[in-house]
Amino acid sequence: MHSFKKFELSNGLRVIHLEDKSRTTIVLNTLYNVGARDESPNRTGFAHLFEHLMFSGSANVPCFDKEVEEAGGQNNAFTTNEITNYHLVIPRENIETAFWLESDRMKSLNMNEKSLSVQRGVVVEEFKQRCFNAPFGFLWHHIRKLVYTNSPYRWPTIGEAIEHVETANLDEVQAFYNQFYAPQNAVVSIVGNISLRQTKLLCEKWFGDIKKLAPANQNNYIQEEKIHSRRFFESIDPSPNPAVFLVWKGPVFLDPTSIYLELFADMLGGSDVSPLQIELVKNKQLLNAAECFYLRGLGEGLFILYGIMNEGVTHLTCEKALLDVCKSLFLPSSKLKKSLQGVVNRQLSNLLFEAVQPMQLAQKLCYYENAGNLEGINKEVSQLENTDITHILKAASATLTDDSVSVIYYHPQKNDRL
Amino acid sequence: MTDYRSIKPITKNIVSLNAPAIEVTKTLGGYPLYISDTKPIGVIQIELFWGKGSFHQKQAFQSSLAGDLIFAGTKKRKEVEIVQFFDCLGASHHTDSLFMGSSIILRCVKKHYEKVFSWLLENASEACYPEQGVVSAISVQSAALERQQQTPKYWASRKSMETLYGPNHPLTRYGNTDDYQKIDSTCLFDYRREHLPISDCMLFLSGDIDKEIIAKTDTIMAHYPGGSFSVPKFQDCLSLPGDNTVVQHKVSNTNQVSLQMVAHVSPKNQKEKHQLTLLNMCLGGYFGSKLMQVLREEKGLTYGVSSYFQPAFRDFTWTISGEFTSANTQESFETIDMIFRDLRDTVIPLENLNKIKQYYAGQFRSGFDGPFGMSSKVQHLLYENLDMDYFETVLPSIWAISPKDLNTLANNYLHKESFIHVLAGDT
């Protein structure tokens, strides 16, 4: 059980505090309820570009990173389709600097043509590095475009096209900040060697005077219908190996059945001796990599199962083999019960390890609060312990159907990179 | 009235570590044992560490595969049985293979420690590498290597090291996909028997450790007579001179060039090592470094560029690495040269140096936080053959370095002609 305390400032900023006296550091984590799903279709990659701009200085802090470094701290950030998360890890004696920095950029970010121009360049280089120069670099572009047709989940965080970022202008950036970067649209967590009293004082001092700007993000976006017939896409990639990716839509984070799909993915491919590995990689040697996982998001759930094929194996054989192994788990058996017990035990053990990692914990607290279910973080153990194999198989067989699958075939591009 | 936000909060310097004293004890059977600061968190991590690694292998991939497949089967048991036992009890394990060290790391809940640790030792000590497991692992890993070889960065790293040290040097045994075909059960078994016997390991225990756990560890280890752990023994490392060599390696259909500059560095003593650490930070060792600030934050030429030291026996390979759009390569090279000149010609302002020291100190101290932080630090002491009180001396040594020290060092080391330059990608 995590013994956190939550309070809210008059401007709507929600704060979660968790004390750990054994640490020399404190984590100040700030999550904004904004991600790629909040972008306009011709300005994709914008939330991520904005994440970069948040380090360009604010009214009283010309250089954000310099101040963090002078305090002996470190910081970073990430953007997903749903949220943007910033963390600061700082020595406990210099915690006030963290509050000063994080609150100043929430209150008055300093945006200008120069910083926008530089960060556009940086993000374009990141796009090239991640997408053009890596095997399967455009995978998420293909998956999202195939699975979603109208919803803003149809593009990846890095952006649908490099040109969207290249042409972003200052007015658009300012409007984005005004709309989303406000206290009522954020959650802050403070985890580490700091008391609740001091946390409250510092929060009031540094975040208390920041005004509400726009209303909190209501996350209104187009909800799509379920997929009722198999979708298919083929791609040519510089990767030397052909591959098959199978994707299904599933329940969202707050839906209790979403955890069943997470457990099913773990049973199917989460261990060196899981059916996926044993059957397809080790025994039949059809594949040289096979994996599956469940992406459990706030507004989307995606079950992904893939295999990278050995020479001579056709896409059709690979697809059939992946589906066969997956479906072989749909029927309850004593072996499956044993497998579930292992998966549950592994996850329970992971939760114990996670509890001693302040940064992960701080991010998770913010995530749960932003999802509207902070208490859920303390129900994870009982949820796992009460899971029955029939729940899992019911959720898996209802979700992973032949007529709702989206299939991507990757063909290796003839190349001379080697 | 002055806005209180315009006044920066006062920051305190991190000048000392004050970590718990380090004491390496022994199990009753004579195994060296380090127990880190214990916390009642319900989970335990145990690491078995050997001072042997890829340096000791006779052929490429032998060391890493001997570790990766340590639970692939024994004469008595198949992989499925061994791994499912760990899985059922919620235990996870992984292996690490370094140049001069190898580890098996096990994490489990406290109540299953005895069962899980016994199981680990029993199966690791009898690993026989069944042929089917080896064939399948080779197929998986050689395909992964093929994919890695699609990236410019892989070739930039490889070509730079091969040019600096020569293709047959122990530091450049990269291996190609066809080298996997030379691996078989016998060579993995021979490697394990020679270099990874249980009797030669050291134990690192951390997490929820109490007297009972220590007693159980003693009892379990008593089945494996030994205690012949030895710290890694390093030899002198020879490199080829930089001579401003430029190597180009074409990787088709790429949008960027991966740039690497490498030079071999032999610090004269511990003091110079600390000075080099700070000079490297100033150059490209963190976000506020000159490389990042000029090439990324001022010019927007790259997503990431950095400099770092790779261990090369007792010495280091000083490496500068980044990815750039092909058309910007020349400008990037010129900028790096300009930064070198600047560090040689200008004494770094004290305020800037203090920022670097403070950043370093904060990161250094936080590395000791948490129940599992200390174990890896102690391993570093053994690996580098340092005194047990070494860590307490680091921060005072760092704070004693002056701007002039760094300037002298920059004049000794930072010349573009001392580095080998490699460009891989769309050159």
Coordinates of N, CA, C and O in Angstrom, one line a residue, chain A residues 22-25 52 60 65-67 69-74 91-94 96-97 100 103-104 107 114 118-119 121-122 125-126 128-130 132-133 135-136 205-206 209-210 238-241 271 273 278 281-283 285 288-289 308 310 338 342 345-346 349 352-353 356 413 415-418, chain B residues 3-9 11-12 14 39 41-44 79-80 83-84 87-90 107-109 132 135-136 139-140 143 146-147 149-152 155 251-256 286-288 296-298 300-303 323-325 328 351 355 358-359 362-363 365-366 369-372:
Chain A
S22 N 14.3 7.6 3.4 CA 15.5 6.9 3.1 C 16.3 7.5 2.0 O 17.5 7.2 1.7
R23 N 15.7 8.5 1.3 CA 16.3 9.0 0.0 C 17.1 10.3 0.3 O 16.7 11.1 1.2
T24 N 18.1 10.5 -0.6 CA 18.8 11.9 -0.5 C 18.2 12.8 -1.6 O 18.5 13.9 -1.7
T25 N 17.3 12.2 -2.4 CA 16.7 13.0 -3.5 C 15.2 13.1 -3.4 O 14.5 12.3 -2.7
H52 N 9.6 19.8 -26.2 CA 11.0 20.3 -26.3 C 11.0 21.8 -26.0 O 12.0 22.3 -25.3
N60 N 11.3 34.0 -15.6 CA 12.4 34.2 -14.7 C 13.5 33.2 -14.7 O 14.5 33.3 -13.9
D65 N 17.6 24.1 -18.0 CA 18.5 23.0 -17.7 C 19.7 23.5 -16.9 O 20.2 22.8 -16.0
K66 N 20.2 24.7 -17.1 CA 21.3 25.2 -16.4 C 21.0 25.3 -14.9 O 21.8 24.9 -14.0
E67 N 19.7 25.7 -14.6 CA 19.3 25.8 -13.2 C 19.2 24.4 -12.5 O 19.6 24.3 -11.4
E69 N 20.9 21.8 -13.3 CA 22.2 21.3 -13.2 C 22.9 22.0 -12.0 O 23.6 21.3 -11.2
E70 N 22.7 23.2 -11.9 CA 23.4 24.0 -10.7 C 22.9 23.5 -9.4 O 23.5 23.7 -8.4
A71 N 21.6 22.9 -9.4 CA 21.1 22.4 -8.1 C 21.5 20.9 -7.9 O 21.1 20.3 -6.9
G72 N 22.2 20.4 -8.9 CA 22.7 19.0 -8.7 C 21.6 18.0 -9.2 O 21.6 16.8 -8.8
G73 N 20.6 18.5 -9.9 CA 19.5 17.6 -10.3 C 19.6 17.2 -11.7 O 20.5 17.5 -12.5
Q74 N 18.6 16.4 -12.1 CA 18.5 16.0 -13.5 C 17.0 16.0 -13.9 O 16.1 15.9 -13.0
P91 N 18.5 16.9 -5.4 CA 18.9 16.7 -4.1 C 17.9 17.4 -3.1 O 17.5 18.5 -3.4
R92 N 17.7 16.7 -2.0 CA 16.6 17.2 -1.1 C 16.9 18.6 -0.6 O 16.0 19.4 -0.4
E93 N 18.2 19.0 -0.4 CA 18.5 20.3 0.1 C 18.2 21.4 -0.9 O 18.1 22.6 -0.5
N94 N 18.0 21.0 -2.2 CA 17.7 22.0 -3.2 C 16.3 21.9 -3.8 O 16.1 22.4 -4.9
E96 N 13.6 23.5 -3.4 CA 12.9 24.7 -3.7 C 13.2 25.1 -5.2 O 12.3 25.6 -5.8
T97 N 14.4 24.8 -5.6 CA 14.7 25.2 -7.0 C 13.8 24.4 -8.0 O 13.3 25.0 -9.0
W100 N 10.5 26.2 -8.1 CA 10.7 27.5 -8.8 C 10.7 27.2 -10.3 O 9.9 27.9 -11.0
S103 N 7.2 25.6 -11.7 CA 6.1 26.6 -11.6 C 6.2 27.7 -12.6 O 5.3 28.2 -13.2
D104 N 7.5 28.2 -12.8 CA 7.7 29.3 -13.7 C 7.4 29.0 -15.1 O 6.8 29.8 -15.8
K107 N 3.6 28.9 -15.4 CA 3.0 30.3 -15.4 C 3.3 31.1 -16.6 O 2.5 31.8 -17.1
K114 N 13.5 32.2 -32.2 CA 14.8 31.5 -32.2 C 14.6 30.1 -31.6 O 15.1 29.1 -32.2
V118 N 15.1 26.4 -33.5 CA 16.1 25.4 -33.1 C 15.4 24.1 -32.8 O 15.8 23.1 -33.2
Q119 N 14.3 24.2 -32.0 CA 13.7 22.9 -31.6 C 13.0 22.2 -32.7 O 12.9 21.0 -32.7
G121 N 14.3 22.1 -35.6 CA 15.4 21.4 -36.2 C 15.7 20.1 -35.4 O 16.0 19.0 -36.0
V122 N 15.7 20.2 -34.1 CA 16.1 19.1 -33.3 C 15.0 17.9 -33.5 O 15.4 16.8 -33.6
E125 N 15.4 16.1 -36.7 CA 16.6 15.2 -36.6 C 16.1 13.9 -35.8 O 16.5 12.8 -36.2
E126 N 15.3 14.1 -34.8 CA 14.8 13.0 -34.0 C 13.9 12.1 -34.9 O 14.0 10.9 -34.9
K128 N 14.1 11.7 -38.1 CA 14.9 11.0 -39.1 C 15.6 9.8 -38.4 O 15.6 8.7 -38.9
Q129 N 16.1 10.1 -37.2 CA 16.8 9.1 -36.4 C 15.9 7.9 -36.1 O 16.2 6.7 -36.3
R130 N 14.7 8.2 -35.6 CA 13.8 7.2 -35.1 C 13.1 6.4 -36.3 O 12.8 5.3 -36.2
F132 N 13.6 7.0 -40.1 CA 14.2 6.6 -41.4 C 15.4 5.7 -41.2 O 15.7 4.9 -42.0
N133 N 16.1 5.8 -40.0 CA 17.3 5.1 -39.9 C 17.2 3.9 -39.0 O 18.3 3.3 -38.5
P135 N 15.3 -0.1 -38.3 CA 14.4 -1.1 -38.8 C 13.0 -0.9 -38.2 O 12.9 -0.6 -37.0
F136 N 12.0 -1.1 -39.0 CA 10.6 -1.0 -38.6 C 10.4 0.5 -38.1 O 9.5 0.6 -37.2
K205 N 3.3 28.3 -2.3 CA 4.1 29.4 -2.6 C 4.4 29.5 -4.1 O 4.3 30.6 -4.7
W206 N 4.7 28.4 -4.7 CA 5.2 28.4 -6.1 C 4.1 28.2 -7.1 O 4.1 28.8 -8.2
D209 N -0.2 30.9 -7.1 CA -0.6 32.1 -7.8 C -0.8 32.0 -9.3 O -1.0 33.0 -10.0
I210 N -0.7 30.8 -9.8 CA -0.8 30.6 -11.2 C -2.3 30.5 -11.6 O -3.1 29.8 -11.0
P238 N 13.6 -1.2 -44.7 CA 15.0 -1.6 -44.8 C 15.5 -2.8 -43.9 O 16.5 -3.3 -44.1
S239 N 14.6 -3.2 -43.0 CA 15.0 -4.3 -42.1 C 15.3 -5.5 -43.0 O 14.6 -5.8 -44.0
P240 N 16.3 -6.3 -42.6 CA 16.6 -7.5 -43.5 C 15.6 -8.6 -43.3 O 15.7 -9.6 -44.1
N241 N 14.8 -8.6 -42.3 CA 13.9 -9.8 -42.1 C 12.4 -9.4 -42.3 O 12.0 -8.3 -41.9
S271 N 7.6 -14.8 -21.3 CA 8.7 -15.5 -20.7 C 9.5 -16.3 -21.7 O 9.0 -16.5 -22.8
V273 N 10.0 -19.2 -21.8 CA 9.4 -20.5 -22.1 C 7.8 -20.4 -22.3 O 7.1 -21.3 -22.1
I278 N 8.4 -21.0 -27.2 CA 8.6 -22.4 -27.3 C 8.2 -22.9 -28.6 O 8.9 -23.6 -29.3
V281 N 9.6 -20.0 -31.9 CA 11.0 -19.7 -32.0 C 11.9 -20.9 -31.8 O 12.8 -21.2 -32.6
K282 N 11.6 -21.6 -30.7 CA 12.5 -22.7 -30.3 C 12.1 -24.1 -31.0 O 13.0 -24.7 -31.6
N283 N 10.9 -24.5 -31.0 CA 10.6 -25.8 -31.6 C 10.5 -25.8 -33.1 O 11.3 -26.4 -33.8
Q285 N 11.0 -23.2 -35.0 CA 12.0 -22.3 -35.6 C 11.5 -21.6 -36.9 O 12.2 -21.4 -37.8
N288 N 12.5 -15.6 -35.7 CA 13.7 -15.3 -34.9 C 13.3 -14.2 -33.8 O 14.2 -13.9 -33.1
A289 N 12.1 -13.8 -33.8 CA 11.7 -12.9 -32.7 C 10.1 -13.0 -32.7 O 9.5 -13.0 -33.7
I308 N 9.0 -12.0 -36.3 CA 9.9 -11.7 -37.4 C 10.4 -13.0 -37.9 O 10.9 -13.9 -37.1
N310 N 12.1 -16.3 -40.0 CA 13.3 -16.9 -40.5 C 13.2 -17.0 -42.0 O 12.1 -17.0 -42.6
K338 N -1.7 -22.8 -14.0 CA -0.3 -22.8 -13.5 C 0.4 -21.6 -14.1 O 1.1 -20.8 -13.4
G342 N 2.0 -18.1 -12.3 CA 3.3 -17.6 -12.5 C 3.3 -16.1 -13.0 O 4.1 -15.3 -12.4
N345 N 2.3 -13.9 -10.1 CA 3.4 -13.8 -9.1 C 4.5 -12.9 -9.6 O 5.1 -12.1 -8.8
R346 N 4.8 -13.0 -10.9 CA 5.8 -12.1 -11.5 C 5.4 -10.6 -11.4 O 6.1 -9.8 -11.0
S349 N 5.6 -9.4 -7.8 CA 6.9 -9.1 -7.5 C 7.4 -7.8 -8.1 O 8.1 -7.0 -7.5
L352 N 6.3 -4.9 -6.1 CA 7.2 -4.6 -4.9 C 8.5 -3.9 -5.3 O 8.9 -3.0 -4.6
F353 N 9.1 -4.3 -6.4 CA 10.3 -3.6 -6.9 C 10.0 -2.2 -7.3 O 10.8 -1.2 -7.0
V356 N 10.0 0.8 -4.7 CA 11.2 1.4 -4.2 C 11.9 2.2 -5.3 O 13.1 2.5 -5.2
Q413 N 13.4 -4.6 -47.8 CA 13.8 -3.9 -49.0 C 15.1 -4.5 -49.4 O 16.0 -4.7 -48.6
N415 N 18.6 -4.3 -50.1 CA 19.5 -3.2 -49.8 C 20.9 -3.7 -49.7 O 21.2 -4.9 -49.6
D416 N 21.8 -2.8 -49.6 CA 23.2 -3.1 -49.5 C 23.8 -2.5 -48.3 O 24.9 -2.0 -48.3
R417 N 23.0 -2.5 -47.2 CA 23.6 -1.8 -46.0 C 24.6 -2.6 -45.3 O 25.4 -2.1 -44.5
L418 N 24.6 -4.0 -45.5 CA 25.5 -4.8 -44.8 C 26.9 -4.7 -45.4 O 27.1 -4.6 -46.5
Chain B
D3 N 9.1 40.8 -7.7 CA 8.4 39.5 -7.8 C 9.4 38.5 -7.2 O 10.5 38.3 -7.6
Y4 N 8.8 37.7 -6.2 CA 9.7 36.7 -5.6 C 10.2 35.7 -6.5 O 11.2 35.0 -6.3
R5 N 9.5 35.5 -7.6 CA 9.9 34.5 -8.6 C 11.2 34.9 -9.3 O 11.9 34.1 -9.9
S6 N 11.5 36.3 -9.3 CA 12.7 36.7 -10.0 C 13.9 36.4 -9.2 O 15.1 36.6 -9.6
I7 N 13.7 36.1 -7.9 CA 14.9 35.7 -7.1 C 15.0 34.2 -7.0 O 14.2 33.5 -6.5
K8 N 16.2 33.8 -7.5 CA 16.4 32.3 -7.6 C 16.6 31.7 -6.2 O 17.4 32.3 -5.4
P9 N 16.0 30.6 -5.8 CA 16.3 30.0 -4.5 C 17.7 29.7 -4.3 O 18.4 29.3 -5.3
T11 N 20.9 27.6 -3.7 CA 21.2 26.2 -3.7 C 22.4 25.9 -2.9 O 23.3 26.7 -2.8
K12 N 22.4 24.7 -2.3 CA 23.5 24.2 -1.5 C 24.4 23.3 -2.3 O 23.9 22.5 -3.1
I14 N 26.6 20.1 -3.1 CA 26.7 18.7 -2.6 C 28.2 18.4 -2.5 O 28.9 18.1 -3.5
K39 N 16.6 -3.0 3.7 CA 15.3 -2.3 3.9 C 14.2 -3.4 3.9 O 14.2 -4.3 3.1
I41 N 11.5 -4.4 2.5 CA 10.7 -4.1 1.3 C 10.1 -5.4 0.7 O 9.3 -5.3 -0.3
G42 N 10.4 -6.5 1.3 CA 9.7 -7.8 0.8 C 10.4 -8.4 -0.4 O 9.9 -9.5 -0.8
V43 N 11.4 -7.8 -0.9 CA 12.0 -8.4 -2.1 C 13.6 -8.4 -2.0 O 14.1 -7.6 -1.2
I44 N 14.2 -9.3 -2.7 CA 15.6 -9.5 -2.6 C 16.3 -9.5 -4.0 O 15.6 -10.1 -4.9
E79 N 14.9 -26.8 -20.4 CA 14.8 -25.3 -20.2 C 13.4 -25.0 -19.6 O 13.2 -24.2 -18.7
V80 N 12.3 -25.6 -20.2 CA 11.0 -25.3 -19.8 C 10.8 -25.6 -18.3 O 10.3 -24.7 -17.6
V83 N 13.0 -22.8 -16.2 CA 12.5 -21.4 -16.3 C 11.1 -21.4 -15.6 O 10.7 -20.4 -15.0
Q84 N 10.2 -22.4 -15.9 CA 8.9 -22.3 -15.3 C 8.9 -22.3 -13.7 O 8.1 -21.7 -13.1
D87 N 9.4 -18.8 -13.0 CA 8.2 -18.0 -13.4 C 7.1 -18.2 -12.3 O 6.5 -17.3 -11.9
C88 N 6.9 -19.5 -11.9 CA 5.8 -19.8 -11.0 C 6.0 -19.1 -9.7 O 5.0 -18.7 -9.0
L89 N 7.2 -18.9 -9.3 CA 7.5 -18.2 -8.0 C 7.7 -16.7 -8.2 O 8.0 -16.0 -7.2
G90 N 7.4 -16.2 -9.4 CA 7.5 -14.8 -9.6 C 8.9 -14.2 -9.6 O 9.1 -13.0 -9.4
R107 N 16.1 -11.7 -9.0 CA 15.2 -10.9 -8.1 C 14.0 -11.7 -7.8 O 13.4 -12.4 -8.7
C108 N 13.7 -11.7 -6.5 CA 12.5 -12.5 -6.1 C 11.9 -12.0 -4.8 O 12.5 -11.1 -4.1
V109 N 10.7 -12.5 -4.5 CA 10.1 -12.0 -3.2 C 10.8 -12.8 -2.1 O 11.3 -13.9 -2.3
Q132 N 19.5 -28.0 -29.3 CA 18.4 -27.3 -29.9 C 18.3 -25.8 -29.3 O 18.0 -24.9 -30.1
V135 N 21.0 -23.7 -31.2 CA 20.6 -23.4 -32.6 C 19.6 -22.3 -32.6 O 19.7 -21.4 -33.4
S136 N 18.6 -22.4 -31.7 CA 17.5 -21.4 -31.7 C 18.0 -20.0 -31.3 O 17.7 -19.0 -31.9
S139 N 19.9 -18.4 -34.1 CA 19.0 -17.9 -35.1 C 18.5 -16.5 -34.7 O 18.4 -15.5 -35.4
V140 N 18.1 -16.4 -33.4 CA 17.5 -15.2 -32.9 C 18.5 -14.1 -32.9 O 18.3 -13.0 -33.3
A143 N 19.9 -12.8 -36.3 CA 18.9 -11.9 -37.0 C 18.9 -10.6 -36.3 O 18.8 -9.5 -37.0
E146 N 21.8 -8.7 -37.6 CA 21.6 -8.2 -38.9 C 20.8 -6.9 -38.9 O 21.1 -6.0 -39.7
R147 N 19.8 -6.8 -38.0 CA 19.0 -5.6 -37.9 C 19.8 -4.5 -37.4 O 19.7 -3.3 -37.9
Q149 N 22.9 -4.1 -37.8 CA 23.8 -3.7 -38.9 C 23.1 -2.8 -39.9 O 23.8 -2.3 -40.9
Q150 N 21.8 -2.6 -39.8 CA 21.2 -1.7 -40.7 C 21.3 -0.2 -40.3 O 21.0 0.7 -41.1
T151 N 21.8 0.0 -39.1 CA 21.8 1.4 -38.6 C 23.2 2.0 -38.7 O 24.2 1.3 -38.5
P152 N 23.3 3.2 -39.1 CA 24.6 3.9 -39.3 C 25.4 3.9 -38.0 O 26.6 3.7 -38.0
W155 N 27.7 0.9 -37.4 CA 29.0 0.9 -38.2 C 29.9 2.0 -37.7 O 31.2 1.8 -37.8
V251 N 26.5 3.6 -45.8 CA 25.3 2.8 -45.5 C 24.1 3.4 -46.3 O 23.8 4.5 -46.1
S252 N 23.7 2.6 -47.2 CA 22.7 3.1 -48.2 C 21.3 3.4 -47.6 O 21.0 2.9 -46.6
N253 N 20.6 4.3 -48.3 CA 19.2 4.6 -47.9 C 19.1 5.1 -46.5 O 18.1 4.8 -45.8
T254 N 20.0 5.9 -46.1 CA 19.9 6.5 -44.8 C 19.8 8.0 -45.0 O 20.3 8.5 -45.9
N255 N 19.1 8.7 -44.0 CA 19.0 10.1 -44.1 C 20.0 10.9 -43.3 O 20.0 12.1 -43.4
Q256 N 20.7 10.1 -42.5 CA 21.6 10.8 -41.6 C 23.0 10.1 -41.7 O 23.1 9.0 -42.2
Y286 N 27.0 15.8 -20.6 CA 25.6 16.0 -20.1 C 24.9 17.0 -20.9 O 25.4 17.6 -21.9
F287 N 23.6 17.2 -20.6 CA 22.8 18.1 -21.4 C 23.4 19.5 -21.6 O 23.3 20.2 -22.6
G288 N 24.0 20.0 -20.5 CA 24.5 21.4 -20.5 C 25.9 21.5 -21.1 O 26.5 22.6 -21.1
R296 N 23.1 21.2 -30.6 CA 21.6 21.0 -30.6 C 20.8 22.2 -30.2 O 20.0 22.7 -31.0
E297 N 21.2 22.8 -29.1 CA 20.3 23.9 -28.6 C 20.5 25.2 -29.3 O 19.6 26.1 -29.3
E298 N 21.7 25.5 -29.9 CA 21.9 26.7 -30.6 C 21.6 26.5 -32.1 O 21.0 27.4 -32.7
G300 N 20.5 23.5 -33.7 CA 19.4 22.5 -34.0 C 19.9 21.5 -35.1 O 19.1 21.0 -35.9
L301 N 21.2 21.1 -35.0 CA 21.8 20.2 -36.1 C 21.6 18.8 -35.7 O 21.8 17.9 -36.6
T302 N 21.2 18.4 -34.5 CA 21.2 17.0 -34.1 C 20.1 16.8 -33.0 O 19.8 17.8 -32.3
Y303 N 19.6 15.6 -32.9 CA 18.8 15.3 -31.8 C 19.6 15.0 -30.6 O 19.3 15.3 -29.4
E323 N 24.3 11.9 -34.4 CA 23.7 11.7 -35.7 C 23.3 13.0 -36.3 O 22.7 13.9 -35.6
F324 N 23.7 13.2 -37.6 CA 23.4 14.5 -38.2 C 22.9 14.3 -39.6 O 23.3 13.3 -40.3
T325 N 22.1 15.2 -40.1 CA 21.7 15.1 -41.5 C 22.9 15.3 -42.4 O 23.8 16.1 -42.0
N328 N 24.7 18.4 -43.1 CA 25.3 19.2 -42.0 C 26.5 18.6 -41.4 O 27.0 19.1 -40.4
E351 N 32.3 30.0 -12.5 CA 30.8 29.7 -12.3 C 30.4 28.5 -13.1 O 29.6 27.7 -12.6
K355 N 29.0 24.8 -11.8 CA 27.8 24.1 -12.2 C 28.0 22.7 -12.6 O 27.2 21.8 -12.2
Q358 N 28.6 20.6 -9.5 CA 27.4 20.4 -8.7 C 26.5 19.4 -9.4 O 26.0 18.5 -8.7
Y359 N 26.4 19.4 -10.7 CA 25.6 18.5 -11.4 C 26.2 17.1 -11.2 O 25.5 16.1 -10.9
G362 N 25.6 15.8 -7.6 CA 24.2 15.4 -7.5 C 23.9 14.0 -8.0 O 23.3 13.2 -7.4
Q363 N 24.4 13.8 -9.2 CA 24.2 12.5 -9.9 C 25.0 11.4 -9.2 O 24.5 10.3 -9.0
R365 N 25.9 11.3 -6.0 CA 25.3 10.9 -4.7 C 24.0 10.2 -4.9 O 23.7 9.2 -4.2
S366 N 23.2 10.6 -5.9 CA 21.9 9.9 -6.0 C 22.1 8.4 -6.5 O 21.2 7.6 -6.3
D369 N 21.5 6.0 -3.8 CA 20.2 6.0 -3.2 C 19.5 4.6 -3.5 O 19.7 4.0 -4.5
G370 N 18.6 4.3 -2.6 CA 17.8 3.1 -2.8 C 18.4 1.8 -2.4 O 19.6 1.7 -2.3
P371 N 17.6 0.8 -2.3 CA 18.2 -0.5 -1.7 C 19.1 -1.2 -2.7 O 19.9 -2.1 -2.2
F372 N 19.1 -0.9 -4.0 CA 19.9 -1.7 -4.9 C 21.1 -0.8 -5.5 O 21.8 -1.3 -6.3

